[in-house]
PDB file of C-alpha atoms and ligand atoms in Angstrom:
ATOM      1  CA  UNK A  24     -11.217  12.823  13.626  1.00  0.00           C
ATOM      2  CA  UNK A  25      -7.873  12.263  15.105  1.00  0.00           C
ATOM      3  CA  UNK A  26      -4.589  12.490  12.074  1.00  0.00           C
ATOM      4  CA  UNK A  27      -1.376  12.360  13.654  1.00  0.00           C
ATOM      5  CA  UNK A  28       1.078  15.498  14.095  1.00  0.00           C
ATOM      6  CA  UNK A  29       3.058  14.209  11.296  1.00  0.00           C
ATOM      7  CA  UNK A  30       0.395  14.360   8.961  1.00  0.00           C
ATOM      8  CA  UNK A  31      -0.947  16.932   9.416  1.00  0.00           C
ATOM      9  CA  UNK A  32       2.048  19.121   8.684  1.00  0.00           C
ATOM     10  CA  UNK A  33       2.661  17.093   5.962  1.00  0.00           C
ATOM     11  CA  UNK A  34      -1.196  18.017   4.759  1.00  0.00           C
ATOM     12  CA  UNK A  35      -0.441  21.809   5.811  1.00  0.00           C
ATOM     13  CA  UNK A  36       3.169  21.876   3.140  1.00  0.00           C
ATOM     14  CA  UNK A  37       1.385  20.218   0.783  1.00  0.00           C
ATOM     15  CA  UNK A  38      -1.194  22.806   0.264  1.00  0.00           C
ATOM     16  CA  UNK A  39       1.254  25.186   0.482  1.00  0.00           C
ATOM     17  CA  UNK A  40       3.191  23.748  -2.958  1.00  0.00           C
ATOM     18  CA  UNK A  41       0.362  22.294  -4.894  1.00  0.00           C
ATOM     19  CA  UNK A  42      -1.943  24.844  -6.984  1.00  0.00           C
ATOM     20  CA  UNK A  43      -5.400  23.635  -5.623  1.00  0.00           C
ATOM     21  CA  UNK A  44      -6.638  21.884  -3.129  1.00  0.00           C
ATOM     22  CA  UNK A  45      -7.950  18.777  -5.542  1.00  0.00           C
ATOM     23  CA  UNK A  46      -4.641  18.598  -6.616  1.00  0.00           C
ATOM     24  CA  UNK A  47      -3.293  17.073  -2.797  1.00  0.00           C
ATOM     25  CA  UNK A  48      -6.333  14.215  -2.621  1.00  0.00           C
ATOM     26  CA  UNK A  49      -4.012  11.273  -3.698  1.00  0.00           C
ATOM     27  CA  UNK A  50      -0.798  11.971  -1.415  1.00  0.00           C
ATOM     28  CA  UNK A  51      -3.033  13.377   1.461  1.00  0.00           C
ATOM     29  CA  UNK A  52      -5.371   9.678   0.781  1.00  0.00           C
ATOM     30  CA  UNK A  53      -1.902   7.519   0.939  1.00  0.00           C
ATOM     31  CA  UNK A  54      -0.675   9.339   4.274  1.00  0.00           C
ATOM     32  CA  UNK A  55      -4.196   8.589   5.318  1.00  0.00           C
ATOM     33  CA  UNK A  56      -4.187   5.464   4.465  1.00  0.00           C
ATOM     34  CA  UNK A  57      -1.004   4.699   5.940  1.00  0.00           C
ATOM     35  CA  UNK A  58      -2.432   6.135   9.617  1.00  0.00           C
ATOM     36  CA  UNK A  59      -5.072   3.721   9.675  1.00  0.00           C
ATOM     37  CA  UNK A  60      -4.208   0.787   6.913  1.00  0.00           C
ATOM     38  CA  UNK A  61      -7.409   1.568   5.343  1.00  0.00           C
ATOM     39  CA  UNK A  62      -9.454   4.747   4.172  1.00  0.00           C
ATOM     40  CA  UNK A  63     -13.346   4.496   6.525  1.00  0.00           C
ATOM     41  CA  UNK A  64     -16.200   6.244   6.149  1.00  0.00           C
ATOM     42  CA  UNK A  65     -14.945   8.908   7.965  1.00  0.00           C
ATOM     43  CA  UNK A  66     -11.929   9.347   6.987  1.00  0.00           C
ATOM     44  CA  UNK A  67     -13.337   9.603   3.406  1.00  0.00           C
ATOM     45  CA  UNK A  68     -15.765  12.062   4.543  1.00  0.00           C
ATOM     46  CA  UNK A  69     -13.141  14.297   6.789  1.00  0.00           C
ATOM     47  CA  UNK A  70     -10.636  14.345   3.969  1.00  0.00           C
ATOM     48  CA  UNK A  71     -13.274  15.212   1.170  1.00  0.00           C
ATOM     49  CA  UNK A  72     -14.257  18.450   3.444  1.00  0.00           C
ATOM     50  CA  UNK A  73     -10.587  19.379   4.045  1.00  0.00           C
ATOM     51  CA  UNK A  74     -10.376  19.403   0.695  1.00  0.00           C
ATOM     52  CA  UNK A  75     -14.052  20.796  -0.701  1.00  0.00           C
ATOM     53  CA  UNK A  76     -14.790  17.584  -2.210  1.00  0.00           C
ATOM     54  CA  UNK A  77     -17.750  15.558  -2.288  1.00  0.00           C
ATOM     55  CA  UNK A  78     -17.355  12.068  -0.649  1.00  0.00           C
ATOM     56  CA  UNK A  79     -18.386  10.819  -4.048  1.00  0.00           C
ATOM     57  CA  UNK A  80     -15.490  12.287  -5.689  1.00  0.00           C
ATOM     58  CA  UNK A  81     -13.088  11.154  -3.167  1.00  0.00           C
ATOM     59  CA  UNK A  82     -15.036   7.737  -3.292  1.00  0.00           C
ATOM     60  CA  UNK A  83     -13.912   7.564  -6.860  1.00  0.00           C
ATOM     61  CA  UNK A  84     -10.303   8.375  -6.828  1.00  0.00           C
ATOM     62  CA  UNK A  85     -10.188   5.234  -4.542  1.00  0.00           C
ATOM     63  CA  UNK A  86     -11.294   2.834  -6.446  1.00  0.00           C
ATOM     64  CA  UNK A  87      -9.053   4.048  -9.347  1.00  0.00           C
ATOM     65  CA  UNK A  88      -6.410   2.968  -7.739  1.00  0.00           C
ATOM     66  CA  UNK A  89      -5.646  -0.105  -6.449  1.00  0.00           C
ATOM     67  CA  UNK A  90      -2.817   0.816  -3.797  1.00  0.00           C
ATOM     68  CA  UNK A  91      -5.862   2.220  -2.201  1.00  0.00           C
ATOM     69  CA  UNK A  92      -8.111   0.787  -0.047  1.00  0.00           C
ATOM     70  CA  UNK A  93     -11.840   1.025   1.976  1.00  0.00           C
ATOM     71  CA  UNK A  94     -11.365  -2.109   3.404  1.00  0.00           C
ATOM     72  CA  UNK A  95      -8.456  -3.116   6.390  1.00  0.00           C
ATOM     73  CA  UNK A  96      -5.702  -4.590   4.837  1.00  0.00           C
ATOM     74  CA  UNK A  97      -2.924  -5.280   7.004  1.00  0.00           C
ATOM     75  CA  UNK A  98      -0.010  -3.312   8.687  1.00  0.00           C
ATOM     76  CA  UNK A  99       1.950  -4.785   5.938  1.00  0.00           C
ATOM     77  CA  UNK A 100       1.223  -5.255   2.506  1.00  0.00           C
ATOM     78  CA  UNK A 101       2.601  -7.565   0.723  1.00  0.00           C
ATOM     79  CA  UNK A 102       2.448  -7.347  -3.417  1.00  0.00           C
ATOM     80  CA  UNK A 103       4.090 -10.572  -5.677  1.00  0.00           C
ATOM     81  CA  UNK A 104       4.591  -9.623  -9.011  1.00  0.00           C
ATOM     82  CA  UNK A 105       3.562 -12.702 -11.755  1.00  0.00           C
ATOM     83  CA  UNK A 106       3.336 -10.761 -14.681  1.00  0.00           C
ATOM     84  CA  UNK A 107       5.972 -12.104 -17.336  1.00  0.00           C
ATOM     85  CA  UNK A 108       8.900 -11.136 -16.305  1.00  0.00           C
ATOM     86  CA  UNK A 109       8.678 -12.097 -13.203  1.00  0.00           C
ATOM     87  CA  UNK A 110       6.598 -15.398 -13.971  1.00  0.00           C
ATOM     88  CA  UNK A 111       9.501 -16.637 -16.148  1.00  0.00           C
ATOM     89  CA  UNK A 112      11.417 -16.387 -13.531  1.00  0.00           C
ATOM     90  CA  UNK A 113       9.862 -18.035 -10.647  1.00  0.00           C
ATOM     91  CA  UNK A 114       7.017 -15.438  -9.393  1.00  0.00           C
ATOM     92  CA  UNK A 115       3.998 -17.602  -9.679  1.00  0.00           C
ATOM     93  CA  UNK A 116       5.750 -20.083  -7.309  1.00  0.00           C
ATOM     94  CA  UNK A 117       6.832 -16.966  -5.300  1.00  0.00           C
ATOM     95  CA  UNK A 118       3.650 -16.251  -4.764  1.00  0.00           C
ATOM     96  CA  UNK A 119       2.448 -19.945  -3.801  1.00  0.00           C
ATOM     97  CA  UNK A 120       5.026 -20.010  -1.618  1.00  0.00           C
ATOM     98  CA  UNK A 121       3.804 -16.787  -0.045  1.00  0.00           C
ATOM     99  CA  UNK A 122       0.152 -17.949   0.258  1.00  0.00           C
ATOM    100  CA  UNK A 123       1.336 -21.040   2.242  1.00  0.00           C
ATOM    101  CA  UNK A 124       4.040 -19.006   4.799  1.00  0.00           C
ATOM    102  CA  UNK A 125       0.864 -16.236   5.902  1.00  0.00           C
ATOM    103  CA  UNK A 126      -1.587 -18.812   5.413  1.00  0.00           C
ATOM    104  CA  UNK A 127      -3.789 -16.296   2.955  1.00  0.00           C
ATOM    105  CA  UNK A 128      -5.037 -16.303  -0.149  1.00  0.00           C
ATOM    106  CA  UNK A 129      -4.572 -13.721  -3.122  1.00  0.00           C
ATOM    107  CA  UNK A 130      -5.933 -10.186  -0.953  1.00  0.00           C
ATOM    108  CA  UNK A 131      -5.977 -11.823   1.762  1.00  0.00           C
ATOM    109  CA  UNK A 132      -4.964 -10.718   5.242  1.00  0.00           C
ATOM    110  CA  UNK A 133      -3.316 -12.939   7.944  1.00  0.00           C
ATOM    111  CA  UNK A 134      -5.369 -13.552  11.250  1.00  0.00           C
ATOM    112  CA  UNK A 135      -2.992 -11.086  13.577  1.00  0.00           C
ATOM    113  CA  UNK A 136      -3.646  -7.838  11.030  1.00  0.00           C
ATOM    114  CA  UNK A 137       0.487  -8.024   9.948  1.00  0.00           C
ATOM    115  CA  UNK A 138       0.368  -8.733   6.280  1.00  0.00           C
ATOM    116  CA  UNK A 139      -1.811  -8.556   3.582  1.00  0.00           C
ATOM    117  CA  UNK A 140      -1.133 -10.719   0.508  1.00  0.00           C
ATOM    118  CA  UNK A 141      -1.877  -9.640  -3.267  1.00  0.00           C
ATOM    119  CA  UNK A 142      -0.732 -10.650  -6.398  1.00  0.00           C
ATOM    120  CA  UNK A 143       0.132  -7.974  -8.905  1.00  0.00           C
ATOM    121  CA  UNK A 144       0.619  -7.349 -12.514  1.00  0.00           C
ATOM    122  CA  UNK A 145       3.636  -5.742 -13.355  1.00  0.00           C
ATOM    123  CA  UNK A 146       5.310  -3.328 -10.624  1.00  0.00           C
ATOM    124  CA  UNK A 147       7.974  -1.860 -12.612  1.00  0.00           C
ATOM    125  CA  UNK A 148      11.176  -4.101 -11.544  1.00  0.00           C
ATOM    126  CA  UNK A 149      11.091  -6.763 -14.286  1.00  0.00           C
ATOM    127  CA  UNK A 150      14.815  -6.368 -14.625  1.00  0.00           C
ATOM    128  CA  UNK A 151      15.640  -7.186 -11.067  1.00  0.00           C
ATOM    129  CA  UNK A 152      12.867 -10.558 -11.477  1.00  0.00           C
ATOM    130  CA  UNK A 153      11.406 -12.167  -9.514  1.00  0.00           C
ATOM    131  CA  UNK A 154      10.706  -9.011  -7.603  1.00  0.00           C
ATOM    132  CA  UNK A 155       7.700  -8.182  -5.002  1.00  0.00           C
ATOM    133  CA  UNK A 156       6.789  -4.783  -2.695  1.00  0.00           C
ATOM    134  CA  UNK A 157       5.944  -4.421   0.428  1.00  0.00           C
ATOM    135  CA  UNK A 158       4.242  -1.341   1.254  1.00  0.00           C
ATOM    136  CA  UNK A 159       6.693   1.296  -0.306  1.00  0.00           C
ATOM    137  CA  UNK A 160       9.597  -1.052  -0.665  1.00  0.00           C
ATOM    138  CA  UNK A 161      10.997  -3.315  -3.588  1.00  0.00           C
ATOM    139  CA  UNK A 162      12.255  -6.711  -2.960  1.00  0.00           C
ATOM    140  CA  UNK A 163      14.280  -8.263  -5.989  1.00  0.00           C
ATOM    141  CA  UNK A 164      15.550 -11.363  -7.459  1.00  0.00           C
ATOM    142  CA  UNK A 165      13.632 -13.139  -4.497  1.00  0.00           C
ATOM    143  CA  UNK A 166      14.133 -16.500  -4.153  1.00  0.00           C
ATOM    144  CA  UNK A 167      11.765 -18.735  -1.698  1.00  0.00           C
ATOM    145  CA  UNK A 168      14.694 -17.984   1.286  1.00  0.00           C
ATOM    146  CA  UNK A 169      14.927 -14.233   0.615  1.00  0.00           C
ATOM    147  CA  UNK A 170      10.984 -13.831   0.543  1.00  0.00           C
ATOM    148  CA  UNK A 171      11.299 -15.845   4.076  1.00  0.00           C
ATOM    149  CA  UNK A 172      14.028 -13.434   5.667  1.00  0.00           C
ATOM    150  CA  UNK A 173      12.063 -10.304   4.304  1.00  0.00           C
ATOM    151  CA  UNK A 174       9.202 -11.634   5.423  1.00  0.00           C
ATOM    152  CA  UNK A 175      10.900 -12.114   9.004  1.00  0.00           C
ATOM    153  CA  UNK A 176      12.440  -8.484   9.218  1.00  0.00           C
ATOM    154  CA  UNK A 177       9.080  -7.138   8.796  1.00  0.00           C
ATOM    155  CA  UNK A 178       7.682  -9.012  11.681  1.00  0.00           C
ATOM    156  CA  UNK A 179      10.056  -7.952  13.864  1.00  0.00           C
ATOM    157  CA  UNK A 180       9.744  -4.187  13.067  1.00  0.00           C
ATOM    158  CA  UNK A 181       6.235  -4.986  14.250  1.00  0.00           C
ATOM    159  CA  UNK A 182       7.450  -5.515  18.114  1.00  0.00           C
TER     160      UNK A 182
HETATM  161  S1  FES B 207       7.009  -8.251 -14.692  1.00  0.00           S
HETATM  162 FE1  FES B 207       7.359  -8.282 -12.578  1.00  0.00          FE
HETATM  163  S2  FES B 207       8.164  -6.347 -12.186  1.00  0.00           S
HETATM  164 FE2  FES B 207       7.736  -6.263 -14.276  1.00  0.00          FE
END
């Protein structure tokens, strides 16, 4: 089971500062996550026996929450908020407009593995509306063109 060097000294200070071992599953699951874009089988099963879990009990932490995933997403994920807010200012067609520029459908992931499209409630940003996140990032008071450019940058970091 291969984790990068960064990782695992991040998993190594982590267990240093929190009081048990249980207590690192979410952070050391998102740096997983990040590695690979998605939490396998294995990974699942490597991290629950760092961390003298059951698989089970890793299994459900996952599905409780939704910025994780057992299935590959891509490199980039892309969340449009339409919760109120947002949706009263333009984030339902923000997020049309999204679906038609990758081509994908609500958690859907484009062809080439770059972006993965999802439409969110709430994310926290409702004064800054129409806003959207990408991976760890906020994007707000999008308009069509600044979704396009942000959408751009990103696909360039990927070269
Ligand atoms: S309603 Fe969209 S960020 Fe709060």
């Amino acid at each position: 089971m291969g984790f990068s060097e960064e990782f695992e000294q991040r998993f190594a200070e982590m267990l240093k500062h929190y009081p048990t071992k249980r207590s690192v599953l979410v952070p050391t699951l998102l740096y997983a996550q990040d590695e690979g874009g998605y939490l396998s089988d294995e990974l699942i099963a490597e991290i629950a026996r760092r961390l003298d879990l059951t698989e089970l009990e890793v299994r459900n932490v996952v599905s409780y929450y939704s910025m994780l995933t057992t299935k590959p997403r891509g490199k980039y994920k892309v969340q449009v908020c339409t919760n109120i807010a947002c949706m009263l200012r333009g984030g339902e067609e923000l997020f049309q407009h999204c679906e038609k520029k990758l081509g994908v459908g609500h958690k859907g992931t484009t062809a080439d593995g770059l972006f993965s499209l999802e439409e969110v409630e709430c994310i926290g940003a409702c004064s800054w509306a129409p806003a959207a996140q990408v991976n760890y990032d906020f994007h707000e008071n999008l308009t069509a063109e600044k979704l396009d450019r942000v959408l751009d940058e990103y696909r360039k970091l990927s070269h």
